[in-house]
Amino acid sequence: MTNEPVPGAVVAAVRVARTCLMDAQFRLDDHGYHCRLLDGLQDGAATLLAEWAGRDRPNLAPIVPDFIAEAAREYRRSQKRTY
């Protein structure tokens, strides 16, 4: 990438794309589905926006302890939201 600022129209378009990707993630989750590819696209859009704003890339989420992950799985099972 160059040191030139990214045109505002491009930033706005990527913001809209990121919002649409998040919306798709939430809608899939409401139906009990998960898509890693969609996660990657949304992560890529967030990374671009952060870099264009002069910020560092977003940090990776900390590793979730096993007992929290199991509680989340049990909740999804009880809500009939398994995939």
PDB file of N, CA, C and O in Angstrom:
ATOM      1  N   MET A   1       0.836  -1.179   0.000  1.00  0.00           N
ATOM      2  CA  MET A   1       0.000   0.000   0.000  1.00  0.00           C
ATOM      3  C   MET A   1       0.881   1.243   0.000  1.00  0.00           C
ATOM      4  O   MET A   1       1.992   1.234   0.508  1.00  0.00           O
ATOM      5  N   THR A   2       0.349   2.317  -0.522  1.00  0.00           N
ATOM      6  CA  THR A   2       1.096   3.565  -0.561  1.00  0.00           C
ATOM      7  C   THR A   2       0.836   4.363   0.707  1.00  0.00           C
ATOM      8  O   THR A   2      -0.002   4.003   1.528  1.00  0.00           O
ATOM      9  N   ASN A   3       1.566   5.455   0.841  1.00  0.00           N
ATOM     10  CA  ASN A   3       1.358   6.337   1.992  1.00  0.00           C
ATOM     11  C   ASN A   3       0.247   7.345   1.735  1.00  0.00           C
ATOM     12  O   ASN A   3      -0.039   8.179   2.583  1.00  0.00           O
ATOM     13  N   GLU A   4      -0.351   7.282   0.559  1.00  0.00           N
ATOM     14  CA  GLU A   4      -1.456   8.182   0.214  1.00  0.00           C
ATOM     15  C   GLU A   4      -2.681   7.810   1.041  1.00  0.00           C
ATOM     16  O   GLU A   4      -2.942   6.627   1.282  1.00  0.00           O
ATOM     17  N   PRO A   5      -3.456   8.802   1.457  1.00  0.00           N
ATOM     18  CA  PRO A   5      -4.690   8.460   2.193  1.00  0.00           C
ATOM     19  C   PRO A   5      -5.685   7.739   1.284  1.00  0.00           C
ATOM     20  O   PRO A   5      -5.753   7.995   0.087  1.00  0.00           O
ATOM     21  N   VAL A   6      -6.409   6.843   1.873  1.00  0.00           N
ATOM     22  CA  VAL A   6      -7.417   6.088   1.134  1.00  0.00           C
ATOM     23  C   VAL A   6      -8.609   7.018   0.898  1.00  0.00           C
ATOM     24  O   VAL A   6      -9.058   7.707   1.820  1.00  0.00           O
ATOM     25  N   PRO A   7      -9.123   7.060  -0.320  1.00  0.00           N
ATOM     26  CA  PRO A   7     -10.271   7.939  -0.600  1.00  0.00           C
ATOM     27  C   PRO A   7     -11.453   7.642   0.320  1.00  0.00           C
ATOM     28  O   PRO A   7     -11.747   6.487   0.645  1.00  0.00           O
ATOM     29  N   GLY A   8     -12.137   8.701   0.738  1.00  0.00           N
ATOM     30  CA  GLY A   8     -13.267   8.567   1.665  1.00  0.00           C
ATOM     31  C   GLY A   8     -14.358   7.656   1.149  1.00  0.00           C
ATOM     32  O   GLY A   8     -14.988   6.934   1.923  1.00  0.00           O
ATOM     33  N   ALA A   9     -14.597   7.664  -0.153  1.00  0.00           N
ATOM     34  CA  ALA A   9     -15.639   6.796  -0.719  1.00  0.00           C
ATOM     35  C   ALA A   9     -15.282   5.328  -0.544  1.00  0.00           C
ATOM     36  O   ALA A   9     -16.160   4.486  -0.328  1.00  0.00           O
ATOM     37  N   VAL A  10     -13.994   5.014  -0.617  1.00  0.00           N
ATOM     38  CA  VAL A  10     -13.550   3.627  -0.431  1.00  0.00           C
ATOM     39  C   VAL A  10     -13.748   3.214   1.028  1.00  0.00           C
ATOM     40  O   VAL A  10     -14.256   2.121   1.319  1.00  0.00           O
ATOM     41  N   VAL A  11     -13.357   4.097   1.948  1.00  0.00           N
ATOM     42  CA  VAL A  11     -13.540   3.808   3.376  1.00  0.00           C
ATOM     43  C   VAL A  11     -15.021   3.592   3.683  1.00  0.00           C
ATOM     44  O   VAL A  11     -15.393   2.642   4.375  1.00  0.00           O
ATOM     45  N   ALA A  12     -15.860   4.465   3.137  1.00  0.00           N
ATOM     46  CA  ALA A  12     -17.306   4.331   3.375  1.00  0.00           C
ATOM     47  C   ALA A  12     -17.837   3.006   2.826  1.00  0.00           C
ATOM     48  O   ALA A  12     -18.647   2.343   3.481  1.00  0.00           O
ATOM     49  N   ALA A  13     -17.379   2.607   1.652  1.00  0.00           N
ATOM     50  CA  ALA A  13     -17.842   1.357   1.052  1.00  0.00           C
ATOM     51  C   ALA A  13     -17.417   0.155   1.895  1.00  0.00           C
ATOM     52  O   ALA A  13     -18.191  -0.794   2.085  1.00  0.00           O
ATOM     53  N   VAL A  14     -16.191   0.181   2.417  1.00  0.00           N
ATOM     54  CA  VAL A  14     -15.717  -0.932   3.246  1.00  0.00           C
ATOM     55  C   VAL A  14     -16.484  -0.961   4.569  1.00  0.00           C
ATOM     56  O   VAL A  14     -16.797  -2.038   5.085  1.00  0.00           O
ATOM     57  N   ARG A  15     -16.821   0.204   5.107  1.00  0.00           N
ATOM     58  CA  ARG A  15     -17.639   0.240   6.334  1.00  0.00           C
ATOM     59  C   ARG A  15     -19.002  -0.400   6.087  1.00  0.00           C
ATOM     60  O   ARG A  15     -19.496  -1.175   6.910  1.00  0.00           O
ATOM     61  N   VAL A  16     -19.620  -0.077   4.970  1.00  0.00           N
ATOM     62  CA  VAL A  16     -20.917  -0.673   4.631  1.00  0.00           C
ATOM     63  C   VAL A  16     -20.766  -2.180   4.465  1.00  0.00           C
ATOM     64  O   VAL A  16     -21.582  -2.958   4.970  1.00  0.00           O
ATOM     65  N   ALA A  17     -19.705  -2.594   3.785  1.00  0.00           N
ATOM     66  CA  ALA A  17     -19.472  -4.030   3.573  1.00  0.00           C
ATOM     67  C   ALA A  17     -19.294  -4.742   4.910  1.00  0.00           C
ATOM     68  O   ALA A  17     -19.861  -5.825   5.130  1.00  0.00           O
ATOM     69  N   ARG A  18     -18.532  -4.138   5.812  1.00  0.00           N
ATOM     70  CA  ARG A  18     -18.306  -4.753   7.124  1.00  0.00           C
ATOM     71  C   ARG A  18     -19.618  -4.882   7.884  1.00  0.00           C
ATOM     72  O   ARG A  18     -19.902  -5.912   8.503  1.00  0.00           O
ATOM     73  N   THR A  19     -20.442  -3.851   7.838  1.00  0.00           N
ATOM     74  CA  THR A  19     -21.734  -3.888   8.515  1.00  0.00           C
ATOM     75  C   THR A  19     -22.613  -4.990   7.929  1.00  0.00           C
ATOM     76  O   THR A  19     -23.264  -5.743   8.670  1.00  0.00           O
ATOM     77  N   CYS A  20     -22.619  -5.131   6.623  1.00  0.00           N
ATOM     78  CA  CYS A  20     -23.403  -6.188   5.975  1.00  0.00           C
ATOM     79  C   CYS A  20     -22.885  -7.574   6.344  1.00  0.00           C
ATOM     80  O   CYS A  20     -23.677  -8.499   6.566  1.00  0.00           O
ATOM     81  N   LEU A  21     -21.573  -7.716   6.429  1.00  0.00           N
ATOM     82  CA  LEU A  21     -20.994  -9.002   6.820  1.00  0.00           C
ATOM     83  C   LEU A  21     -21.372  -9.357   8.250  1.00  0.00           C
ATOM     84  O   LEU A  21     -21.699 -10.509   8.552  1.00  0.00           O
ATOM     85  N   MET A  22     -21.327  -8.369   9.148  1.00  0.00           N
ATOM     86  CA  MET A  22     -21.728  -8.628  10.535  1.00  0.00           C
ATOM     87  C   MET A  22     -23.202  -9.014  10.603  1.00  0.00           C
ATOM     88  O   MET A  22     -23.583  -9.916  11.346  1.00  0.00           O
ATOM     89  N   ASP A  23     -24.032  -8.332   9.817  1.00  0.00           N
ATOM     90  CA  ASP A  23     -25.452  -8.654   9.777  1.00  0.00           C
ATOM     91  C   ASP A  23     -25.661 -10.103   9.324  1.00  0.00           C
ATOM     92  O   ASP A  23     -26.461 -10.844   9.909  1.00  0.00           O
ATOM     93  N   ALA A  24     -24.921 -10.502   8.308  1.00  0.00           N
ATOM     94  CA  ALA A  24     -25.024 -11.884   7.825  1.00  0.00           C
ATOM     95  C   ALA A  24     -24.594 -12.874   8.900  1.00  0.00           C
ATOM     96  O   ALA A  24     -25.227 -13.926   9.078  1.00  0.00           O
ATOM     97  N   GLN A  25     -23.516 -12.534   9.645  1.00  0.00           N
ATOM     98  CA  GLN A  25     -23.064 -13.415  10.721  1.00  0.00           C
ATOM     99  C   GLN A  25     -24.155 -13.582  11.778  1.00  0.00           C
ATOM    100  O   GLN A  25     -24.418 -14.686  12.236  1.00  0.00           O
ATOM    101  N   PHE A  26     -24.775 -12.480  12.177  1.00  0.00           N
ATOM    102  CA  PHE A  26     -25.822 -12.546  13.197  1.00  0.00           C
ATOM    103  C   PHE A  26     -27.025 -13.340  12.705  1.00  0.00           C
ATOM    104  O   PHE A  26     -27.609 -14.122  13.453  1.00  0.00           O
ATOM    105  N   ARG A  27     -27.395 -13.148  11.441  1.00  0.00           N
ATOM    106  CA  ARG A  27     -28.542 -13.875  10.903  1.00  0.00           C
ATOM    107  C   ARG A  27     -28.257 -15.377  10.819  1.00  0.00           C
ATOM    108  O   ARG A  27     -29.127 -16.204  11.112  1.00  0.00           O
ATOM    109  N   LEU A  28     -27.036 -15.728  10.428  1.00  0.00           N
ATOM    110  CA  LEU A  28     -26.668 -17.147  10.418  1.00  0.00           C
ATOM    111  C   LEU A  28     -26.716 -17.716  11.829  1.00  0.00           C
ATOM    112  O   LEU A  28     -27.217 -18.812  12.051  1.00  0.00           O
ATOM    113  N   ASP A  29     -26.170 -16.957  12.789  1.00  0.00           N
ATOM    114  CA  ASP A  29     -26.143 -17.415  14.171  1.00  0.00           C
ATOM    115  C   ASP A  29     -27.563 -17.620  14.703  1.00  0.00           C
ATOM    116  O   ASP A  29     -27.821 -18.581  15.433  1.00  0.00           O
ATOM    117  N   ASP A  30     -28.470 -16.732  14.326  1.00  0.00           N
ATOM    118  CA  ASP A  30     -29.864 -16.883  14.761  1.00  0.00           C
ATOM    119  C   ASP A  30     -30.469 -18.198  14.285  1.00  0.00           C
ATOM    120  O   ASP A  30     -31.393 -18.717  14.906  1.00  0.00           O
ATOM    121  N   HIS A  31     -29.963 -18.731  13.196  1.00  0.00           N
ATOM    122  CA  HIS A  31     -30.465 -19.999  12.659  1.00  0.00           C
ATOM    123  C   HIS A  31     -29.562 -21.172  13.034  1.00  0.00           C
ATOM    124  O   HIS A  31     -29.746 -22.281  12.526  1.00  0.00           O
ATOM    125  N   GLY A  32     -28.581 -20.915  13.904  1.00  0.00           N
ATOM    126  CA  GLY A  32     -27.731 -21.989  14.402  1.00  0.00           C
ATOM    127  C   GLY A  32     -26.574 -22.375  13.503  1.00  0.00           C
ATOM    128  O   GLY A  32     -26.025 -23.461  13.639  1.00  0.00           O
ATOM    129  N   TYR A  33     -26.188 -21.499  12.589  1.00  0.00           N
ATOM    130  CA  TYR A  33     -25.083 -21.805  11.676  1.00  0.00           C
ATOM    131  C   TYR A  33     -23.887 -20.911  11.967  1.00  0.00           C
ATOM    132  O   TYR A  33     -24.015 -19.846  12.570  1.00  0.00           O
ATOM    133  N   HIS A  34     -22.734 -21.365  11.495  1.00  0.00           N
ATOM    134  CA  HIS A  34     -21.508 -20.592  11.634  1.00  0.00           C
ATOM    135  C   HIS A  34     -20.692 -20.769  10.363  1.00  0.00           C
ATOM    136  O   HIS A  34     -20.619 -21.863   9.813  1.00  0.00           O
ATOM    137  N   CYS A  35     -20.083 -19.692   9.884  1.00  0.00           N
ATOM    138  CA  CYS A  35     -19.287 -19.751   8.658  1.00  0.00           C
ATOM    139  C   CYS A  35     -17.932 -19.089   8.905  1.00  0.00           C
ATOM    140  O   CYS A  35     -17.853 -17.875   9.092  1.00  0.00           O
ATOM    141  N   ARG A  36     -16.877 -19.903   8.922  1.00  0.00           N
ATOM    142  CA  ARG A  36     -15.540 -19.359   9.157  1.00  0.00           C
ATOM    143  C   ARG A  36     -15.092 -18.429   8.043  1.00  0.00           C
ATOM    144  O   ARG A  36     -14.383 -17.462   8.290  1.00  0.00           O
ATOM    145  N   LEU A  37     -15.513 -18.698   6.820  1.00  0.00           N
ATOM    146  CA  LEU A  37     -15.146 -17.826   5.709  1.00  0.00           C
ATOM    147  C   LEU A  37     -15.743 -16.428   5.904  1.00  0.00           C
ATOM    148  O   LEU A  37     -15.082 -15.418   5.678  1.00  0.00           O
ATOM    149  N   LEU A  38     -16.979 -16.380   6.346  1.00  0.00           N
ATOM    150  CA  LEU A  38     -17.627 -15.099   6.626  1.00  0.00           C
ATOM    151  C   LEU A  38     -16.907 -14.369   7.759  1.00  0.00           C
ATOM    152  O   LEU A  38     -16.715 -13.145   7.699  1.00  0.00           O
ATOM    153  N   ASP A  39     -16.477 -15.106   8.776  1.00  0.00           N
ATOM    154  CA  ASP A  39     -15.690 -14.510   9.860  1.00  0.00           C
ATOM    155  C   ASP A  39     -14.423 -13.864   9.309  1.00  0.00           C
ATOM    156  O   ASP A  39     -14.057 -12.757   9.701  1.00  0.00           O
ATOM    157  N   GLY A  40     -13.752 -14.576   8.398  1.00  0.00           N
ATOM    158  CA  GLY A  40     -12.511 -14.064   7.825  1.00  0.00           C
ATOM    159  C   GLY A  40     -12.730 -12.807   6.994  1.00  0.00           C
ATOM    160  O   GLY A  40     -11.916 -11.878   7.033  1.00  0.00           O
ATOM    161  N   LEU A  41     -13.827 -12.770   6.246  1.00  0.00           N
ATOM    162  CA  LEU A  41     -14.125 -11.580   5.449  1.00  0.00           C
ATOM    163  C   LEU A  41     -14.393 -10.374   6.348  1.00  0.00           C
ATOM    164  O   LEU A  41     -13.895  -9.276   6.100  1.00  0.00           O
ATOM    165  N   GLN A  42     -15.163 -10.588   7.401  1.00  0.00           N
ATOM    166  CA  GLN A  42     -15.465  -9.484   8.316  1.00  0.00           C
ATOM    167  C   GLN A  42     -14.197  -9.034   9.029  1.00  0.00           C
ATOM    168  O   GLN A  42     -13.959  -7.844   9.204  1.00  0.00           O
ATOM    169  N   ASP A  43     -13.354  -9.979   9.417  1.00  0.00           N
ATOM    170  CA  ASP A  43     -12.085  -9.654  10.063  1.00  0.00           C
ATOM    171  C   ASP A  43     -11.191  -8.856   9.122  1.00  0.00           C
ATOM    172  O   ASP A  43     -10.551  -7.883   9.538  1.00  0.00           O
ATOM    173  N   GLY A  44     -11.168  -9.242   7.853  1.00  0.00           N
ATOM    174  CA  GLY A  44     -10.363  -8.516   6.876  1.00  0.00           C
ATOM    175  C   GLY A  44     -10.834  -7.089   6.694  1.00  0.00           C
ATOM    176  O   GLY A  44     -10.022  -6.149   6.612  1.00  0.00           O
ATOM    177  N   ALA A  45     -12.144  -6.878   6.657  1.00  0.00           N
ATOM    178  CA  ALA A  45     -12.683  -5.529   6.520  1.00  0.00           C
ATOM    179  C   ALA A  45     -12.344  -4.691   7.749  1.00  0.00           C
ATOM    180  O   ALA A  45     -11.955  -3.523   7.623  1.00  0.00           O
ATOM    181  N   ALA A  46     -12.446  -5.280   8.933  1.00  0.00           N
ATOM    182  CA  ALA A  46     -12.105  -4.559  10.166  1.00  0.00           C
ATOM    183  C   ALA A  46     -10.627  -4.189  10.189  1.00  0.00           C
ATOM    184  O   ALA A  46     -10.251  -3.090  10.609  1.00  0.00           O
ATOM    185  N   THR A  47      -9.788  -5.104   9.722  1.00  0.00           N
ATOM    186  CA  THR A  47      -8.348  -4.846   9.673  1.00  0.00           C
ATOM    187  C   THR A  47      -8.031  -3.704   8.724  1.00  0.00           C
ATOM    188  O   THR A  47      -7.238  -2.812   9.055  1.00  0.00           O
ATOM    189  N   LEU A  48      -8.638  -3.707   7.549  1.00  0.00           N
ATOM    190  CA  LEU A  48      -8.428  -2.606   6.598  1.00  0.00           C
ATOM    191  C   LEU A  48      -8.816  -1.278   7.212  1.00  0.00           C
ATOM    192  O   LEU A  48      -8.057  -0.293   7.132  1.00  0.00           O
ATOM    193  N   LEU A  49      -9.980  -1.211   7.819  1.00  0.00           N
ATOM    194  CA  LEU A  49     -10.447   0.039   8.405  1.00  0.00           C
ATOM    195  C   LEU A  49      -9.515   0.513   9.515  1.00  0.00           C
ATOM    196  O   LEU A  49      -9.224   1.706   9.621  1.00  0.00           O
ATOM    197  N   ALA A  50      -9.030  -0.412  10.328  1.00  0.00           N
ATOM    198  CA  ALA A  50      -8.104  -0.041  11.402  1.00  0.00           C
ATOM    199  C   ALA A  50      -6.795   0.505  10.835  1.00  0.00           C
ATOM    200  O   ALA A  50      -6.293   1.536  11.283  1.00  0.00           O
ATOM    201  N   GLU A  51      -6.252  -0.181   9.836  1.00  0.00           N
ATOM    202  CA  GLU A  51      -4.995   0.278   9.241  1.00  0.00           C
ATOM    203  C   GLU A  51      -5.163   1.629   8.554  1.00  0.00           C
ATOM    204  O   GLU A  51      -4.312   2.494   8.671  1.00  0.00           O
ATOM    205  N   TRP A  52      -6.268   1.811   7.847  1.00  0.00           N
ATOM    206  CA  TRP A  52      -6.504   3.078   7.156  1.00  0.00           C
ATOM    207  C   TRP A  52      -6.700   4.222   8.141  1.00  0.00           C
ATOM    208  O   TRP A  52      -6.450   5.375   7.820  1.00  0.00           O
ATOM    209  N   ALA A  53      -7.152   3.917   9.350  1.00  0.00           N
ATOM    210  CA  ALA A  53      -7.338   4.942  10.372  1.00  0.00           C
ATOM    211  C   ALA A  53      -6.057   5.177  11.174  1.00  0.00           C
ATOM    212  O   ALA A  53      -6.044   5.968  12.111  1.00  0.00           O
ATOM    213  N   GLY A  54      -4.982   4.467  10.802  1.00  0.00           N
ATOM    214  CA  GLY A  54      -3.705   4.649  11.485  1.00  0.00           C
ATOM    215  C   GLY A  54      -3.572   3.868  12.773  1.00  0.00           C
ATOM    216  O   GLY A  54      -2.675   4.130  13.570  1.00  0.00           O
ATOM    217  N   ARG A  55      -4.455   2.922  13.000  1.00  0.00           N
ATOM    218  CA  ARG A  55      -4.388   2.104  14.210  1.00  0.00           C
ATOM    219  C   ARG A  55      -3.717   0.777  13.892  1.00  0.00           C
ATOM    220  O   ARG A  55      -3.623   0.371  12.740  1.00  0.00           O
ATOM    221  N   ASP A  56      -3.288   0.119  14.946  1.00  0.00           N
ATOM    222  CA  ASP A  56      -2.719  -1.215  14.784  1.00  0.00           C
ATOM    223  C   ASP A  56      -3.833  -2.190  14.447  1.00  0.00           C
ATOM    224  O   ASP A  56      -5.007  -1.947  14.717  1.00  0.00           O
ATOM    225  N   ARG A  57      -3.440  -3.333  13.874  1.00  0.00           N
ATOM    226  CA  ARG A  57      -4.417  -4.380  13.598  1.00  0.00           C
ATOM    227  C   ARG A  57      -5.086  -4.799  14.899  1.00  0.00           C
ATOM    228  O   ARG A  57      -4.460  -4.796  15.954  1.00  0.00           O
ATOM    229  N   PRO A  58      -6.355  -5.180  14.825  1.00  0.00           N
ATOM    230  CA  PRO A  58      -7.023  -5.661  16.043  1.00  0.00           C
ATOM    231  C   PRO A  58      -6.303  -6.884  16.604  1.00  0.00           C
ATOM    232  O   PRO A  58      -5.803  -7.718  15.855  1.00  0.00           O
ATOM    233  N   ASN A  59      -6.214  -6.930  17.929  1.00  0.00           N
ATOM    234  CA  ASN A  59      -5.578  -8.069  18.586  1.00  0.00           C
ATOM    235  C   ASN A  59      -6.479  -9.286  18.483  1.00  0.00           C
ATOM    236  O   ASN A  59      -7.704  -9.167  18.438  1.00  0.00           O
ATOM    237  N   LEU A  60      -5.860 -10.443  18.460  1.00  0.00           N
ATOM    238  CA  LEU A  60      -6.638 -11.681  18.470  1.00  0.00           C
ATOM    239  C   LEU A  60      -7.325 -11.818  19.818  1.00  0.00           C
ATOM    240  O   LEU A  60      -6.796 -11.410  20.848  1.00  0.00           O
ATOM    241  N   ALA A  61      -8.494 -12.374  19.799  1.00  0.00           N
ATOM    242  CA  ALA A  61      -9.232 -12.591  21.040  1.00  0.00           C
ATOM    243  C   ALA A  61      -8.462 -13.574  21.917  1.00  0.00           C
ATOM    244  O   ALA A  61      -7.816 -14.496  21.409  1.00  0.00           O
ATOM    245  N   PRO A  62      -8.505 -13.378  23.222  1.00  0.00           N
ATOM    246  CA  PRO A  62      -7.825 -14.327  24.103  1.00  0.00           C
ATOM    247  C   PRO A  62      -8.477 -15.700  24.004  1.00  0.00           C
ATOM    248  O   PRO A  62      -9.651 -15.820  23.648  1.00  0.00           O
ATOM    249  N   ILE A  63      -7.716 -16.714  24.315  1.00  0.00           N
ATOM    250  CA  ILE A  63      -8.234 -18.086  24.290  1.00  0.00           C
ATOM    251  C   ILE A  63      -9.304 -18.224  25.373  1.00  0.00           C
ATOM    252  O   ILE A  63      -9.113 -17.809  26.515  1.00  0.00           O
ATOM    253  N   VAL A  64     -10.431 -18.777  24.989  1.00  0.00           N
ATOM    254  CA  VAL A  64     -11.551 -18.953  25.920  1.00  0.00           C
ATOM    255  C   VAL A  64     -11.296 -20.198  26.758  1.00  0.00           C
ATOM    256  O   VAL A  64     -10.991 -21.263  26.209  1.00  0.00           O
ATOM    257  N   PRO A  65     -11.409 -20.082  28.085  1.00  0.00           N
ATOM    258  CA  PRO A  65     -11.229 -21.271  28.939  1.00  0.00           C
ATOM    259  C   PRO A  65     -12.239 -22.358  28.576  1.00  0.00           C
ATOM    260  O   PRO A  65     -13.367 -22.069  28.151  1.00  0.00           O
ATOM    261  N   ASP A  66     -11.845 -23.603  28.779  1.00  0.00           N
ATOM    262  CA  ASP A  66     -12.693 -24.742  28.416  1.00  0.00           C
ATOM    263  C   ASP A  66     -14.058 -24.710  29.094  1.00  0.00           C
ATOM    264  O   ASP A  66     -15.068 -25.027  28.471  1.00  0.00           O
ATOM    265  N   PHE A  67     -14.105 -24.295  30.365  1.00  0.00           N
ATOM    266  CA  PHE A  67     -15.388 -24.320  31.074  1.00  0.00           C
ATOM    267  C   PHE A  67     -16.365 -23.297  30.484  1.00  0.00           C
ATOM    268  O   PHE A  67     -17.568 -23.533  30.466  1.00  0.00           O
ATOM    269  N   ILE A  68     -15.854 -22.194  29.951  1.00  0.00           N
ATOM    270  CA  ILE A  68     -16.737 -21.208  29.318  1.00  0.00           C
ATOM    271  C   ILE A  68     -17.220 -21.738  27.968  1.00  0.00           C
ATOM    272  O   ILE A  68     -18.404 -21.609  27.626  1.00  0.00           O
ATOM    273  N   ALA A  69     -16.325 -22.351  27.216  1.00  0.00           N
ATOM    274  CA  ALA A  69     -16.720 -22.925  25.928  1.00  0.00           C
ATOM    275  C   ALA A  69     -17.766 -24.023  26.121  1.00  0.00           C
ATOM    276  O   ALA A  69     -18.747 -24.102  25.370  1.00  0.00           O
ATOM    277  N   GLU A  70     -17.587 -24.857  27.140  1.00  0.00           N
ATOM    278  CA  GLU A  70     -18.559 -25.921  27.402  1.00  0.00           C
ATOM    279  C   GLU A  70     -19.902 -25.336  27.824  1.00  0.00           C
ATOM    280  O   GLU A  70     -20.958 -25.816  27.400  1.00  0.00           O
ATOM    281  N   ALA A  71     -19.883 -24.293  28.638  1.00  0.00           N
ATOM    282  CA  ALA A  71     -21.134 -23.643  29.048  1.00  0.00           C
ATOM    283  C   ALA A  71     -21.855 -23.067  27.825  1.00  0.00           C
ATOM    284  O   ALA A  71     -23.079 -23.160  27.718  1.00  0.00           O
ATOM    285  N   ALA A  72     -21.102 -22.491  26.897  1.00  0.00           N
ATOM    286  CA  ALA A  72     -21.712 -21.945  25.679  1.00  0.00           C
ATOM    287  C   ALA A  72     -22.317 -23.058  24.836  1.00  0.00           C
ATOM    288  O   ALA A  72     -23.424 -22.908  24.298  1.00  0.00           O
ATOM    289  N   ARG A  73     -21.598 -24.186  24.705  1.00  0.00           N
ATOM    290  CA  ARG A  73     -22.140 -25.311  23.948  1.00  0.00           C
ATOM    291  C   ARG A  73     -23.427 -25.835  24.592  1.00  0.00           C
ATOM    292  O   ARG A  73     -24.407 -26.131  23.907  1.00  0.00           O
ATOM    293  N   GLU A  74     -23.414 -25.942  25.918  1.00  0.00           N
ATOM    294  CA  GLU A  74     -24.598 -26.437  26.625  1.00  0.00           C
ATOM    295  C   GLU A  74     -25.773 -25.469  26.440  1.00  0.00           C
ATOM    296  O   GLU A  74     -26.910 -25.898  26.223  1.00  0.00           O
ATOM    297  N   TYR A  75     -25.518 -24.183  26.491  1.00  0.00           N
ATOM    298  CA  TYR A  75     -26.574 -23.196  26.274  1.00  0.00           C
ATOM    299  C   TYR A  75     -27.160 -23.348  24.870  1.00  0.00           C
ATOM    300  O   TYR A  75     -28.373 -23.354  24.695  1.00  0.00           O
ATOM    301  N   ARG A  76     -26.276 -23.485  23.879  1.00  0.00           N
ATOM    302  CA  ARG A  76     -26.759 -23.633  22.500  1.00  0.00           C
ATOM    303  C   ARG A  76     -27.588 -24.898  22.356  1.00  0.00           C
ATOM    304  O   ARG A  76     -28.609 -24.894  21.678  1.00  0.00           O
ATOM    305  N   ARG A  77     -27.151 -25.985  22.991  1.00  0.00           N
ATOM    306  CA  ARG A  77     -27.928 -27.231  22.946  1.00  0.00           C
ATOM    307  C   ARG A  77     -29.300 -27.031  23.592  1.00  0.00           C
ATOM    308  O   ARG A  77     -30.319 -27.453  23.048  1.00  0.00           O
ATOM    309  N   SER A  78     -29.325 -26.365  24.745  1.00  0.00           N
ATOM    310  CA  SER A  78     -30.593 -26.178  25.447  1.00  0.00           C
ATOM    311  C   SER A  78     -31.547 -25.263  24.675  1.00  0.00           C
ATOM    312  O   SER A  78     -32.756 -25.387  24.796  1.00  0.00           O
ATOM    313  N   GLN A  79     -30.995 -24.383  23.865  1.00  0.00           N
ATOM    314  CA  GLN A  79     -31.804 -23.474  23.051  1.00  0.00           C
ATOM    315  C   GLN A  79     -32.070 -24.043  21.658  1.00  0.00           C
ATOM    316  O   GLN A  79     -32.606 -23.350  20.808  1.00  0.00           O
ATOM    317  N   LYS A  80     -31.627 -25.289  21.443  1.00  0.00           N
ATOM    318  CA  LYS A  80     -31.767 -25.953  20.153  1.00  0.00           C
ATOM    319  C   LYS A  80     -31.121 -25.137  19.042  1.00  0.00           C
ATOM    320  O   LYS A  80     -31.658 -24.981  17.950  1.00  0.00           O
ATOM    321  N   ARG A  81     -29.913 -24.624  19.322  1.00  0.00           N
ATOM    322  CA  ARG A  81     -29.179 -23.815  18.353  1.00  0.00           C
ATOM    323  C   ARG A  81     -27.880 -24.503  17.944  1.00  0.00           C
ATOM    324  O   ARG A  81     -26.903 -23.853  17.622  1.00  0.00           O
ATOM    325  N   THR A  82     -27.861 -25.813  17.965  1.00  0.00           N
ATOM    326  CA  THR A  82     -26.648 -26.538  17.567  1.00  0.00           C
ATOM    327  C   THR A  82     -26.587 -26.618  16.056  1.00  0.00           C
ATOM    328  O   THR A  82     -27.587 -26.502  15.357  1.00  0.00           O
ATOM    329  N   TYR A  83     -25.375 -26.843  15.533  1.00  0.00           N
ATOM    330  CA  TYR A  83     -25.227 -27.001  14.083  1.00  0.00           C
ATOM    331  C   TYR A  83     -24.645 -28.317  13.743  1.00  0.00           C
ATOM    332  O   TYR A  83     -24.237 -29.123  14.391  1.00  0.00           O
TER     333      TYR A  83
END
